[in-house]
Short mmCIF file of C-alpha atoms and ligand atoms in Angstrom, two decimals:
data_model
loop_
_atom_site.label_atom_id
_atom_site.label_comp_id
_atom_site.label_asym_id
_atom_site.label_seq_id
_atom_site.Cartn_x
_atom_site.Cartn_y
_atom_site.Cartn_z
CA MET A 1 -18.44 -1.06 -32.06
CA SER A 2 -18.04 -0.51 -35.75
CA ARG A 3 -15.19 1.15 -36.03
CA ASP A 4 -17.31 3.91 -37.92
CA ASP A 5 -19.02 5.07 -34.41
CA LEU A 6 -15.43 4.88 -32.63
CA ARG A 7 -13.98 7.86 -30.49
CA ILE A 8 -11.10 9.37 -29.42
CA ASP A 9 -11.22 10.55 -25.89
CA GLY A 10 -11.18 14.22 -25.83
CA GLN A 11 -9.64 14.67 -22.56
CA ARG A 12 -6.88 12.26 -22.70
CA LEU A 13 -6.02 13.76 -25.05
CA TRP A 14 -6.75 17.20 -23.78
CA ASN A 15 -4.45 16.83 -20.81
CA ARG A 16 -1.62 15.75 -22.59
CA ILE A 17 -1.97 18.75 -24.46
CA VAL A 18 -1.36 20.88 -20.92
CA ALA A 19 1.16 18.48 -20.65
CA LEU A 20 3.29 18.58 -22.83
CA GLY A 21 3.00 21.73 -22.58
CA GLU A 22 4.24 22.60 -19.98
CA VAL A 23 7.81 21.71 -20.55
CA GLY A 24 9.20 25.40 -21.93
CA ALA A 25 6.49 26.33 -20.81
CA ILE A 26 6.36 30.52 -21.04
CA THR A 27 3.27 33.29 -19.37
CA GLY A 28 2.42 36.18 -21.37
CA PRO A 29 0.83 39.22 -19.69
CA ASN A 30 -2.44 38.24 -19.14
CA GLY A 31 -2.28 34.66 -17.90
CA GLU A 32 -1.32 33.09 -21.10
CA LEU A 33 0.05 29.72 -21.97
CA GLY A 34 2.59 28.88 -24.21
CA CYS A 35 5.62 27.69 -24.95
CA ALA A 36 9.51 28.12 -25.74
CA ARG A 37 10.40 24.81 -27.20
CA LEU A 38 13.25 25.66 -29.50
CA ALA A 39 14.56 22.79 -31.61
CA LEU A 40 16.89 20.93 -30.54
CA THR A 41 17.30 23.29 -26.11
CA ASP A 42 16.60 21.20 -23.17
CA ALA A 43 13.83 22.26 -23.28
CA ASP A 44 13.29 20.58 -27.05
CA ARG A 45 15.09 17.29 -25.19
CA GLU A 46 12.24 17.52 -22.03
CA GLY A 47 9.40 17.26 -24.83
CA ARG A 48 10.91 14.13 -27.44
CA ASP A 49 11.48 12.21 -23.70
CA LEU A 50 7.32 12.86 -23.21
CA VAL A 51 6.37 11.70 -26.10
CA VAL A 52 9.00 9.09 -27.20
CA GLY A 53 7.58 7.78 -22.82
CA TRP A 54 4.37 8.18 -24.00
CA MET A 55 4.95 6.22 -27.04
CA ARG A 56 6.42 3.26 -25.63
CA ASP A 57 3.92 3.70 -22.99
CA LEU A 58 1.38 2.55 -25.92
CA GLY A 59 3.73 -1.22 -26.98
CA LEU A 60 4.93 1.45 -29.79
CA GLN A 61 7.54 0.04 -31.65
CA VAL A 62 9.83 3.92 -31.01
CA SER A 63 12.35 4.47 -34.59
CA ILE A 64 14.89 7.16 -34.45
CA ASP A 65 16.63 8.08 -37.12
CA ALA A 66 20.17 10.32 -38.12
CA ILE A 67 18.83 13.94 -38.42
CA GLY A 68 16.31 13.00 -34.54
CA ASN A 69 13.09 12.45 -36.37
CA VAL A 70 10.55 10.15 -34.44
CA VAL A 71 8.61 7.37 -35.74
CA ALA A 72 6.40 5.17 -33.00
CA THR A 73 4.75 1.79 -35.22
CA ARG A 74 1.60 -0.08 -34.50
CA ALA A 75 1.74 -3.09 -36.05
CA GLY A 76 -1.29 -3.82 -38.26
CA THR A 77 -1.81 -7.67 -39.97
CA ASP A 78 -0.01 -7.53 -43.18
CA PRO A 79 3.40 -7.50 -42.34
CA THR A 80 4.30 -6.63 -46.08
CA ALA A 81 1.64 -3.05 -46.18
CA ALA A 82 3.43 0.32 -45.55
CA ALA A 83 1.86 2.05 -42.64
CA VAL A 84 -0.26 4.69 -42.46
CA MET A 85 2.07 8.05 -41.02
CA THR A 86 0.32 11.06 -39.03
CA GLY A 87 1.95 13.05 -37.02
CA SER A 88 3.81 16.54 -37.03
CA HIS A 89 6.55 18.47 -35.15
CA ILE A 90 6.49 19.32 -31.14
CA ASP A 91 9.43 21.68 -31.78
CA THR A 92 7.93 25.27 -31.29
CA VAL A 93 8.92 29.36 -32.25
CA ALA A 94 10.34 30.49 -28.99
CA THR A 95 7.43 32.87 -28.39
CA GLY A 96 5.04 29.92 -29.57
CA GLY A 97 1.58 28.85 -28.26
CA ARG A 98 0.89 24.66 -26.97
CA PHE A 99 -1.05 23.51 -30.15
CA ASP A 100 1.01 23.75 -33.44
CA GLY A 101 2.23 20.99 -34.00
CA ASN A 102 2.20 19.30 -30.27
CA LEU A 103 -1.90 18.93 -31.78
CA GLY A 104 -0.54 16.60 -34.68
CA VAL A 105 1.22 14.31 -32.98
CA LEU A 106 -0.70 14.31 -30.01
CA ALA A 107 -3.81 13.31 -31.56
CA GLY A 108 -1.69 9.90 -33.32
CA LEU A 109 -1.40 9.58 -30.01
CA GLU A 110 -4.57 9.33 -29.07
CA VAL A 111 -6.13 7.29 -32.36
CA ILE A 112 -3.86 5.00 -31.45
CA GLU A 113 -4.10 4.80 -27.70
CA THR A 114 -7.90 4.83 -28.83
CA LEU A 115 -7.24 1.61 -31.35
CA GLU A 116 -5.73 -0.50 -28.31
CA GLN A 117 -8.65 0.70 -26.14
CA HIS A 118 -11.28 -0.74 -28.09
CA GLY A 119 -8.79 -3.79 -29.25
CA ILE A 120 -9.16 -2.68 -33.24
CA ALA A 121 -6.75 -4.19 -35.70
CA THR A 122 -5.86 -2.18 -38.83
CA ARG A 123 -4.60 -4.36 -41.86
CA ARG A 124 -1.26 -1.59 -42.40
CA PRO A 125 1.05 -0.53 -39.08
CA ILE A 126 0.09 2.89 -38.28
CA SER A 127 2.33 5.20 -37.21
CA VAL A 128 2.94 8.32 -35.27
CA ALA A 129 5.56 10.79 -36.78
CA PHE A 130 7.25 14.04 -34.99
CA PHE A 131 10.41 15.40 -37.00
CA THR A 132 13.53 17.75 -36.10
CA ASP A 133 13.28 21.46 -36.65
CA GLU A 134 10.03 21.91 -38.09
CA GLU A 135 10.21 25.44 -37.36
CA GLY A 136 13.58 26.49 -38.50
CA ALA A 137 13.18 29.41 -36.33
CA ARG A 138 16.69 28.38 -34.43
CA PHE A 139 17.77 26.36 -38.28
CA ALA A 140 16.51 27.21 -41.06
CA PRO A 141 15.19 25.94 -43.40
CA ASP A 142 11.66 24.76 -41.48
CA MET A 143 10.54 21.39 -41.74
CA LEU A 144 13.68 20.55 -42.06
CA GLY A 145 13.88 17.39 -40.40
CA SER A 146 10.84 16.12 -42.51
CA LEU A 147 12.35 17.68 -45.61
CA VAL A 148 15.88 15.00 -44.53
CA TYR A 149 13.05 12.15 -43.82
CA VAL A 150 11.95 11.98 -48.00
CA GLY A 151 15.44 12.88 -49.11
CA GLY A 152 15.52 16.69 -49.90
CA MET A 153 18.40 17.31 -48.31
CA ALA A 154 21.32 15.05 -47.44
CA VAL A 155 21.45 14.59 -43.79
CA GLU A 156 25.40 15.42 -43.95
CA GLU A 157 24.05 18.79 -44.88
CA ALA A 158 21.35 19.46 -42.39
CA LEU A 159 23.51 18.37 -39.90
CA ASP A 160 26.51 21.08 -40.85
CA VAL A 161 23.07 23.79 -40.24
CA ARG A 162 24.43 26.75 -38.42
CA ALA A 163 21.30 27.85 -35.31
CA ALA A 164 20.99 31.19 -35.61
CA ASP A 165 20.67 32.62 -32.63
CA ASP A 166 23.88 30.93 -31.50
CA GLY A 167 25.62 29.26 -34.24
CA ALA A 168 25.55 25.94 -32.46
CA ARG A 169 25.90 23.13 -35.41
CA LEU A 170 22.75 20.74 -35.65
CA GLY A 171 24.09 18.62 -35.21
CA ASP A 172 26.25 19.19 -32.06
CA GLU A 173 23.29 19.64 -30.20
CA LEU A 174 21.33 17.14 -31.47
CA ASP A 175 24.08 14.69 -29.71
CA ARG A 176 24.35 17.32 -26.99
CA ILE A 177 20.27 16.25 -26.45
CA GLY A 178 20.80 12.64 -27.65
CA TYR A 179 18.58 12.23 -30.53
CA VAL A 180 20.49 10.48 -32.29
CA GLY A 181 19.54 7.86 -33.45
CA PRO A 182 20.74 4.52 -35.53
CA THR A 183 17.70 4.22 -37.93
CA PRO A 184 18.90 5.72 -41.71
CA CYS A 185 17.54 8.89 -42.56
CA PRO A 186 16.31 9.81 -45.76
CA THR A 187 13.43 6.94 -44.95
CA ALA A 188 13.23 3.01 -46.81
CA ALA A 189 10.48 3.11 -46.45
CA ALA A 190 7.58 5.06 -47.50
CA PRO A 191 4.65 5.85 -45.69
CA ALA A 192 1.47 4.04 -48.36
CA ALA A 193 -0.36 7.76 -46.60
CA TYR A 194 0.06 10.77 -44.60
CA VAL A 195 -2.58 12.65 -43.21
CA GLU A 196 -1.39 15.06 -40.09
CA LEU A 197 -4.41 16.99 -38.27
CA HIS A 198 -2.82 21.26 -37.20
CA ILE A 199 -3.98 23.69 -36.10
CA GLU A 200 -4.98 26.75 -39.14
CA GLN A 201 -3.51 29.58 -37.82
CA GLY A 202 -4.69 32.02 -39.51
CA PRO A 203 -8.60 34.03 -39.28
CA ILE A 204 -10.62 31.34 -41.86
CA LEU A 205 -12.84 28.52 -39.90
CA GLU A 206 -13.39 31.11 -37.01
CA ASP A 207 -14.32 34.13 -38.46
CA GLU A 208 -16.50 31.79 -41.16
CA GLY A 209 -18.12 29.72 -38.31
CA VAL A 210 -16.60 26.29 -40.37
CA THR A 211 -15.15 23.43 -37.48
CA ILE A 212 -13.20 21.23 -40.22
CA GLY A 213 -10.72 22.66 -42.81
CA VAL A 214 -10.10 20.30 -45.77
CA VAL A 215 -6.95 21.33 -47.28
CA GLU A 216 -5.52 21.27 -50.81
CA GLY A 217 -2.10 22.47 -50.49
CA VAL A 218 1.11 24.72 -49.00
CA GLN A 219 1.91 27.93 -50.18
CA GLY A 220 5.37 28.90 -51.82
CA ILE A 221 8.15 29.70 -49.31
CA SER A 222 11.23 31.99 -50.56
CA TRP A 223 13.11 33.23 -46.49
CA THR A 224 16.45 35.14 -47.31
CA GLU A 225 18.62 36.38 -45.43
CA LEU A 226 20.73 38.85 -45.86
CA THR A 227 23.01 41.04 -44.42
CA ILE A 228 24.08 44.52 -45.13
CA ASP A 229 27.71 46.24 -44.06
CA GLY A 230 28.00 50.00 -44.17
CA ARG A 231 30.27 51.81 -41.98
CA SER A 232 29.99 53.00 -37.79
CA ALA A 233 30.31 56.98 -38.02
CA HIS A 234 29.17 59.27 -35.15
CA ALA A 235 26.02 60.20 -35.23
CA GLY A 236 26.40 63.41 -34.46
CA THR A 237 28.96 65.09 -36.04
CA THR A 238 28.64 62.69 -40.02
CA PRO A 239 26.95 64.58 -42.53
CA MET A 240 23.83 62.45 -44.18
CA ARG A 241 25.24 62.64 -47.29
CA LEU A 242 28.69 61.48 -45.87
CA ARG A 243 27.39 58.12 -43.92
CA ARG A 244 26.54 54.15 -45.38
CA ASP A 245 23.79 53.21 -42.80
CA PRO A 246 22.56 49.74 -43.22
CA LEU A 247 20.36 49.90 -40.56
CA TYR A 248 18.13 52.27 -43.20
CA VAL A 249 18.69 50.64 -45.94
CA ALA A 250 17.32 47.69 -43.93
CA ALA A 251 13.92 49.41 -43.11
CA GLU A 252 13.59 50.63 -46.86
CA ILE A 253 13.63 47.17 -47.74
CA THR A 254 10.81 46.04 -45.03
CA THR A 255 9.05 48.99 -46.30
CA PHE A 256 9.39 47.47 -49.66
CA VAL A 257 8.74 44.70 -48.52
CA ARG A 258 4.73 45.55 -47.12
CA ARG A 259 4.35 47.86 -51.28
CA LEU A 260 4.94 44.39 -52.28
CA THR A 261 2.43 42.61 -51.01
CA ALA A 262 0.11 44.98 -52.48
CA GLU A 263 1.50 44.95 -56.08
CA VAL A 264 1.99 41.54 -56.83
CA GLY A 265 -0.95 38.65 -57.36
CA GLY A 266 -2.49 35.99 -55.77
CA ASN A 267 -2.21 36.58 -51.71
CA GLN A 268 1.07 37.19 -51.33
CA VAL A 269 2.63 38.24 -47.69
CA ALA A 270 5.98 38.99 -46.67
CA THR A 271 7.98 39.97 -43.24
CA VAL A 272 10.40 40.18 -41.76
CA GLY A 273 10.56 38.82 -38.77
CA ARG A 274 14.71 38.68 -38.36
CA LEU A 275 16.79 42.25 -37.49
CA ASP A 276 20.15 42.02 -35.54
CA VAL A 277 21.52 45.64 -35.39
CA ARG A 278 25.07 46.40 -34.63
CA PRO A 279 26.63 47.75 -32.73
CA ASN A 280 22.82 49.03 -31.84
CA LEU A 281 23.86 51.87 -29.28
CA VAL A 282 21.59 55.46 -29.87
CA ASN A 283 24.47 57.70 -30.90
CA VAL A 284 26.32 55.15 -33.64
CA VAL A 285 25.32 54.90 -37.27
CA PRO A 286 24.97 51.12 -37.05
CA SER A 287 27.51 49.30 -38.98
CA THR A 288 25.91 45.95 -39.75
CA VAL A 289 22.57 44.59 -39.88
CA THR A 290 21.48 41.07 -41.15
CA MET A 291 18.33 40.55 -41.65
CA ASN A 292 15.34 37.81 -42.79
CA VAL A 293 12.85 38.30 -45.53
CA ASP A 294 9.78 35.71 -45.67
CA LEU A 295 7.85 35.84 -48.99
CA ARG A 296 5.03 33.62 -49.75
CA ASN A 297 2.74 32.64 -52.48
CA THR A 298 0.40 30.18 -53.07
CA ASP A 299 1.64 31.10 -56.93
CA GLU A 300 4.99 29.58 -57.95
CA SER A 301 4.85 32.14 -60.64
CA ALA A 302 3.68 35.06 -58.21
CA LEU A 303 6.54 34.35 -56.19
CA GLN A 304 8.60 34.01 -58.76
CA GLU A 305 7.90 37.56 -59.41
CA ALA A 306 8.17 39.09 -55.88
CA GLU A 307 11.79 37.59 -55.56
CA ARG A 308 12.16 40.02 -58.41
CA ARG A 309 11.15 42.64 -57.57
CA LEU A 310 12.55 41.86 -54.59
CA ALA A 311 16.46 41.00 -55.90
CA ASP A 312 16.17 44.78 -58.20
CA GLU A 313 15.00 46.93 -54.84
CA VAL A 314 18.12 45.16 -52.85
CA ALA A 315 20.81 46.23 -55.60
CA ARG A 316 19.48 49.30 -56.20
CA LEU A 317 19.60 50.83 -52.22
CA GLU A 318 23.00 48.67 -51.95
CA ALA A 319 24.23 51.38 -54.83
CA ALA A 320 22.35 53.32 -53.63
CA GLU A 321 23.52 53.28 -50.10
CA GLN A 322 26.62 52.66 -50.88
CA VAL A 323 26.96 49.62 -48.76
CA THR A 324 27.56 45.84 -49.05
CA ILE A 325 25.13 43.12 -49.13
CA GLY A 326 25.63 39.95 -48.75
CA ARG A 327 22.24 37.55 -49.57
CA ARG A 328 21.75 34.01 -48.38
CA SER A 329 18.36 31.63 -49.43
CA LEU A 330 17.73 30.12 -45.78
CA ALA A 331 14.83 28.69 -47.52
CA ARG A 332 12.91 28.21 -50.75
CA PHE A 333 10.02 25.68 -51.09
CA GLU A 334 7.63 25.53 -54.03
CA PRO A 335 3.47 25.75 -53.35
CA VAL A 336 2.54 21.99 -52.44
CA GLN A 337 -1.02 20.01 -53.47
CA PHE A 338 -2.30 18.33 -52.01
CA ASP A 339 -3.63 14.11 -52.81
CA PRO A 340 -6.66 14.24 -54.59
CA ALA A 341 -8.24 11.18 -53.55
CA THR A 342 -6.89 11.41 -49.51
CA VAL A 343 -8.19 15.68 -49.14
CA ASP A 344 -11.19 13.73 -50.73
CA LEU A 345 -11.13 11.23 -48.00
CA VAL A 346 -10.65 13.98 -45.38
CA GLU A 347 -12.87 15.94 -46.66
CA GLU A 348 -16.24 12.98 -46.74
CA THR A 349 -14.89 12.23 -43.70
CA ALA A 350 -15.32 15.87 -41.36
CA ARG A 351 -19.00 15.56 -43.23
CA ARG A 352 -19.93 11.83 -42.35
CA LEU A 353 -18.62 12.90 -38.33
CA GLY A 354 -21.34 16.25 -38.80
CA HIS A 355 -19.20 18.70 -38.98
CA THR A 356 -19.00 22.17 -41.19
CA THR A 357 -16.79 22.25 -44.15
CA ARG A 358 -14.05 24.37 -46.15
CA ARG A 359 -11.28 24.19 -48.43
CA LEU A 360 -8.30 25.96 -47.85
CA PRO A 361 -5.31 26.41 -48.58
CA SER A 362 -2.81 26.40 -46.62
CA GLY A 363 -0.81 29.87 -44.99
CA ALA A 364 1.93 27.58 -42.69
CA GLY A 365 4.67 25.29 -43.69
CA HIS A 366 3.76 21.95 -43.01
CA ASP A 367 5.57 18.26 -42.37
CA ALA A 368 3.49 16.81 -44.69
CA GLN A 369 5.00 19.25 -47.94
CA MET A 370 7.31 17.61 -47.75
CA LEU A 371 6.14 14.02 -47.38
CA ALA A 372 4.05 14.68 -50.10
CA ARG A 373 6.94 14.30 -52.44
CA VAL A 374 6.80 10.51 -50.97
CA CYS A 375 3.06 9.08 -50.69
CA PRO A 376 -0.52 10.07 -50.73
CA THR A 377 -1.16 12.70 -48.21
CA ALA A 378 -4.00 15.35 -46.96
CA MET A 379 -4.60 18.04 -44.11
CA ILE A 380 -6.89 19.11 -40.98
CA PHE A 381 -7.21 22.59 -40.18
CA THR A 382 -8.37 23.19 -36.90
CA PRO A 383 -10.41 26.22 -35.98
CA SER A 384 -7.72 29.62 -33.52
CA VAL A 385 -9.33 31.76 -31.93
CA ASN A 386 -8.50 34.89 -33.08
CA GLY A 387 -6.85 33.50 -36.00
CA LEU A 388 -3.32 33.47 -33.96
CA SER A 389 -0.40 32.12 -33.50
CA HIS A 390 3.45 31.34 -32.87
CA ASN A 391 2.25 33.74 -30.38
CA ILE A 392 1.52 33.11 -26.89
CA ALA A 393 -2.39 33.40 -27.12
CA GLU A 394 -2.93 31.22 -30.06
CA TYR A 395 -5.62 28.48 -28.41
CA THR A 396 -8.07 26.56 -30.24
CA ASP A 397 -11.23 24.66 -27.79
CA PRO A 398 -11.16 21.54 -26.57
CA ALA A 399 -14.53 20.77 -28.32
CA ASP A 400 -12.32 21.44 -31.56
CA VAL A 401 -9.37 19.67 -31.17
CA THR A 402 -11.51 16.51 -30.21
CA ALA A 403 -13.33 17.08 -33.87
CA GLY A 404 -10.06 16.76 -34.86
CA ALA A 405 -8.70 14.04 -33.79
CA ASN A 406 -11.99 11.92 -33.90
CA VAL A 407 -11.21 13.19 -38.06
CA LEU A 408 -8.13 12.38 -37.89
CA LEU A 409 -8.97 8.89 -36.85
CA GLN A 410 -11.76 8.31 -38.86
CA THR A 411 -9.67 9.18 -42.13
CA VAL A 412 -6.76 6.94 -40.45
CA LEU A 413 -8.93 4.16 -40.28
CA ARG A 414 -10.14 4.28 -43.51
CA LEU A 415 -6.13 4.30 -44.90
CA SER A 416 -5.92 1.47 -42.69
CA GLU A 417 -7.47 -0.60 -44.17
C1 LIG B 1 7.13 26.68 -40.70
O1 LIG B 1 5.32 26.17 -39.94
C2 LIG B 1 6.55 28.19 -40.71
O2 LIG B 1 5.33 28.32 -41.60
O3 LIG B 1 7.15 29.60 -40.77
MN1 LIG B 2 3.34 23.99 -37.58
MN1 LIG B 3 5.67 27.21 -36.61
#
């Protein structure tokens, strides 16, 4: 069989998606099958062990680095050539699906199994990675493992990050689940190229009836934690003029960022996804609210404008309500453009395989945006049913999973010549 005719085994890939999805499985009210594998929890360990087992079964050389990133490599015929890398992440948000991240890792393994099965050698090695804590839902920032991998954050700093849920130290949790590896991080061996398959997580491909998204880049991300300290007081006896209510301020900020999206140019989006109210009682004016604001835009200057306006509004509310507001940046990444030649290659490959394509930016953050700092990088998107992700109902049709994995296979084959 010619290399151009080589295709992955869609059923084998789907079976692995289902099997990994059983680790940390959660079920929705309508029988939806989702996943809760927050980074460095017991469920994450169990998922890691399963995938590492598959990597070893395929005879790959598995390396685990100081931040717990796992890279499995199939040798090439040229001992001096840098590897072509693919992969993604297998951690999920607490109310996640079975496809976000997992698809890219398992499709990478399927690419390798296909090459093994057909006895295809490549000049470059091919590696499949899963990076620690892509989601950032437990340990901010998101894409933490790949950020450290490319030298964007010192490993010591990353190991000291504290969990949003229980305050645990990242390094302690990594040690607890047995994934502090001997390989130094940042990596000493930048890949020759990185291509990541991922679900779109939005509505565009499905709306337009397109099978393959050709991702041109990733929008900028700005996460801020605000800690609003007011004064706890009696709900019945405290006149409105005497209140210093941090929840009122949080509510004002929440509606302000929604208005902001209409006022700032580009495709500004804004989310308040986390609110922690103390003491959270019916008849007590709260004392403290901790909240997270997530701002994103494909345009860096527009994103900066949104950040400025948010900062002004926070300062105005602080004075008006006589609260004190602590500000902490949890994540800040500028928009990233992928390598034009690699993006073209993805597009040509998808069309050669007979798929409809569309170029689009990614709304979500991805490990690929970090790898783009050290090597030519691109991404392949497959449609998400109803545009849903970070939702238990996240789903991608098996035919689309197969299509995406075949585009990945043929792209990786070309890059590894
Ligand atoms: C992380 O993947 C994000 O986009 O929030
Ligand atoms: Mn993801
Ligand atoms: Mn995600």
